[in-house]
mmCIF file of C-alpha atoms in Angstrom:
data_model
loop_
_atom_site.group_PDB
_atom_site.id
_atom_site.type_symbol
_atom_site.label_atom_id
_atom_site.label_comp_id
_atom_site.label_asym_id
_atom_site.label_seq_id
_atom_site.Cartn_x
_atom_site.Cartn_y
_atom_site.Cartn_z
ATOM 1 C CA UNK A 9 6.862 -4.992 23.531
ATOM 2 C CA UNK A 10 4.073 -6.494 21.455
ATOM 3 C CA UNK A 11 4.458 -6.023 17.713
ATOM 4 C CA UNK A 12 1.477 -4.752 15.755
ATOM 5 C CA UNK A 13 0.401 -6.805 12.763
ATOM 6 C CA UNK A 14 1.315 -5.228 9.428
ATOM 7 C CA UNK A 15 -1.170 -5.619 6.570
ATOM 8 C CA UNK A 16 -0.075 -4.887 3.007
ATOM 9 C CA UNK A 17 -2.737 -3.396 0.744
ATOM 10 C CA UNK A 18 -1.918 -3.810 -2.940
ATOM 11 C CA UNK A 19 -4.007 -2.630 -5.866
ATOM 12 C CA UNK A 20 -4.493 -0.341 -8.846
ATOM 13 C CA UNK A 21 -2.783 3.023 -8.879
ATOM 14 C CA UNK A 22 -4.644 4.017 -12.041
ATOM 15 C CA UNK A 23 -7.060 2.784 -14.672
ATOM 16 C CA UNK A 24 -10.680 1.701 -14.790
ATOM 17 C CA UNK A 25 -10.631 -0.062 -11.415
ATOM 18 C CA UNK A 26 -10.147 3.208 -9.518
ATOM 19 C CA UNK A 27 -12.689 5.092 -11.619
ATOM 20 C CA UNK A 28 -15.432 3.053 -9.944
ATOM 21 C CA UNK A 29 -16.729 4.920 -6.876
ATOM 22 C CA UNK A 30 -17.732 1.666 -5.176
ATOM 23 C CA UNK A 31 -14.154 0.363 -5.442
ATOM 24 C CA UNK A 32 -12.831 3.564 -3.851
ATOM 25 C CA UNK A 33 -15.415 3.305 -1.067
ATOM 26 C CA UNK A 34 -14.464 -0.315 -0.379
ATOM 27 C CA UNK A 35 -10.758 0.569 -0.299
ATOM 28 C CA UNK A 36 -11.419 3.286 2.311
ATOM 29 C CA UNK A 37 -13.547 0.887 4.353
ATOM 30 C CA UNK A 38 -10.732 -1.677 4.198
ATOM 31 C CA UNK A 39 -8.258 0.889 5.505
ATOM 32 C CA UNK A 40 -10.599 1.866 8.330
ATOM 33 C CA UNK A 41 -11.008 -1.775 9.334
ATOM 34 C CA UNK A 42 -7.248 -2.369 9.325
ATOM 35 C CA UNK A 43 -6.824 0.633 11.641
ATOM 36 C CA UNK A 44 -9.767 -0.378 13.824
ATOM 37 C CA UNK A 45 -8.099 -3.714 14.452
ATOM 38 C CA UNK A 46 -4.888 -1.972 15.540
ATOM 39 C CA UNK A 47 -2.842 -3.065 12.517
ATOM 40 C CA UNK A 48 -0.345 -1.047 10.494
ATOM 41 C CA UNK A 49 -1.239 -0.532 6.836
ATOM 42 C CA UNK A 50 1.644 -0.905 4.355
ATOM 43 C CA UNK A 51 1.427 -0.045 0.669
ATOM 44 C CA UNK A 52 3.450 1.296 -2.251
ATOM 45 C CA UNK A 53 2.765 4.972 -1.414
ATOM 46 C CA UNK A 54 1.018 5.290 -4.761
ATOM 47 C CA UNK A 55 -2.233 6.893 -5.912
ATOM 48 C CA UNK A 56 -5.390 4.933 -6.582
ATOM 49 C CA UNK A 57 -6.934 2.199 -4.465
ATOM 50 C CA UNK A 58 -3.930 1.805 -2.105
ATOM 51 C CA UNK A 59 -4.089 5.527 -1.329
ATOM 52 C CA UNK A 60 -7.840 5.305 -0.680
ATOM 53 C CA UNK A 61 -7.105 2.495 1.800
ATOM 54 C CA UNK A 62 -4.421 4.698 3.383
ATOM 55 C CA UNK A 63 -6.938 7.550 3.672
ATOM 56 C CA UNK A 64 -9.416 5.263 5.407
ATOM 57 C CA UNK A 65 -6.788 4.016 7.842
ATOM 58 C CA UNK A 66 -5.612 7.535 8.695
ATOM 59 C CA UNK A 67 -9.189 8.770 9.155
ATOM 60 C CA UNK A 68 -9.663 5.981 11.699
ATOM 61 C CA UNK A 69 -6.472 6.908 13.562
ATOM 62 C CA UNK A 70 -4.340 4.151 12.048
ATOM 63 C CA UNK A 71 -0.652 4.127 11.168
ATOM 64 C CA UNK A 72 0.256 4.044 7.456
ATOM 65 C CA UNK A 73 3.685 3.110 6.085
ATOM 66 C CA UNK A 74 4.424 3.605 2.388
ATOM 67 C CA UNK A 75 7.311 2.252 0.320
ATOM 68 C CA UNK A 76 7.945 4.623 -2.573
ATOM 69 C CA UNK A 77 9.750 3.611 -5.753
ATOM 70 C CA UNK A 78 11.436 7.046 -5.738
ATOM 71 C CA UNK A 79 14.834 8.159 -4.420
ATOM 72 C CA UNK A 80 13.447 11.311 -2.817
ATOM 73 C CA UNK A 81 10.338 13.255 -1.927
ATOM 74 C CA UNK A 82 10.787 15.401 -5.046
ATOM 75 C CA UNK A 83 10.962 12.336 -7.308
ATOM 76 C CA UNK A 84 8.031 10.761 -5.443
ATOM 77 C CA UNK A 85 5.875 13.824 -6.100
ATOM 78 C CA UNK A 86 7.032 14.984 -9.530
ATOM 79 C CA UNK A 87 8.219 11.887 -11.385
ATOM 80 C CA UNK A 88 5.807 9.329 -9.964
ATOM 81 C CA UNK A 89 2.962 11.739 -9.131
ATOM 82 C CA UNK A 90 2.447 9.952 -5.840
ATOM 83 C CA UNK A 91 0.669 11.162 -2.694
ATOM 84 C CA UNK A 92 2.037 11.960 0.763
ATOM 85 C CA UNK A 93 -1.042 13.188 2.645
ATOM 86 C CA UNK A 94 -2.201 9.936 4.258
ATOM 87 C CA UNK A 95 1.190 8.533 5.262
ATOM 88 C CA UNK A 96 2.912 8.560 8.642
ATOM 89 C CA UNK A 97 6.183 7.326 7.147
ATOM 90 C CA UNK A 98 7.340 6.951 3.544
ATOM 91 C CA UNK A 99 10.490 5.005 2.741
ATOM 92 C CA UNK A 100 12.065 6.381 -0.448
ATOM 93 C CA UNK A 101 13.545 3.122 -1.696
ATOM 94 C CA UNK A 102 14.925 4.305 -5.027
ATOM 95 C CA UNK A 103 14.197 0.826 -6.372
ATOM 96 C CA UNK A 104 11.579 1.616 -8.994
ATOM 97 C CA UNK A 105 8.092 0.194 -9.219
ATOM 98 C CA UNK A 106 8.734 -3.545 -9.433
ATOM 99 C CA UNK A 107 11.601 -3.902 -6.992
ATOM 100 C CA UNK A 108 9.962 -1.905 -4.207
ATOM 101 C CA UNK A 109 7.190 -4.524 -4.226
ATOM 102 C CA UNK A 110 9.604 -6.943 -2.552
ATOM 103 C CA UNK A 111 10.046 -4.540 0.387
ATOM 104 C CA UNK A 112 6.262 -4.077 0.633
ATOM 105 C CA UNK A 113 5.602 -7.794 0.716
ATOM 106 C CA UNK A 114 8.460 -8.769 3.019
ATOM 107 C CA UNK A 115 7.520 -6.004 5.473
ATOM 108 C CA UNK A 116 3.922 -7.193 5.774
ATOM 109 C CA UNK A 117 2.544 -10.077 7.817
ATOM 110 C CA UNK A 118 -0.290 -10.549 5.333
ATOM 111 C CA UNK A 119 -1.424 -9.089 2.008
ATOM 112 C CA UNK A 120 -4.786 -7.936 0.705
ATOM 113 C CA UNK A 121 -5.120 -7.461 -3.060
ATOM 114 C CA UNK A 122 -7.961 -5.075 -3.886
ATOM 115 C CA UNK A 123 -7.922 -5.029 -7.680
ATOM 116 C CA UNK A 124 -5.430 -4.073 -10.291
ATOM 117 C CA UNK A 125 -3.386 -4.811 -13.345
ATOM 118 C CA UNK A 126 0.122 -6.059 -14.092
ATOM 119 C CA UNK A 127 1.769 -4.247 -11.172
ATOM 120 C CA UNK A 128 -0.727 -5.727 -8.744
ATOM 121 C CA UNK A 129 -0.230 -9.145 -10.293
ATOM 122 C CA UNK A 130 3.497 -8.766 -9.601
ATOM 123 C CA UNK A 131 2.716 -7.954 -5.963
ATOM 124 C CA UNK A 132 0.472 -11.003 -5.751
ATOM 125 C CA UNK A 133 3.105 -13.327 -7.219
ATOM 126 C CA UNK A 134 5.811 -11.961 -4.884
ATOM 127 C CA UNK A 135 3.444 -12.523 -1.938
ATOM 128 C CA UNK A 136 2.712 -16.046 -3.160
ATOM 129 C CA UNK A 137 6.429 -16.850 -3.482
ATOM 130 C CA UNK A 138 7.066 -15.358 -0.032
ATOM 131 C CA UNK A 139 4.217 -17.530 1.358
ATOM 132 C CA UNK A 140 2.345 -14.562 2.763
ATOM 133 C CA UNK A 141 -1.212 -14.959 3.930
#
């Protein structure tokens, strides 16, 4: 059985980067392109640009896998205020925001960083240390 490539999409969950409509449009287009190429999209199951990429992938018939920092669906929704709509599978890691990044990165074959702050920088540095494309 041939394995599908898994592309991690990391970026801002909140802040000025997601307030820009062009950034949201580009994130959706990125998700659509990942799906069009038959890849699985992986992200942190968070709001913001990663969720816009997830929405684009789902709209194009793609498969979206999210790694939540929460222990449960209830914590995912109510404590973290995170989405579920655009995800085929969400892993409730219970690891918190920073530690779940390791699962995201190690699960992906390559990473795309689409803008962000300190959390995104952490994802980038983990990807760099893991020698991800």
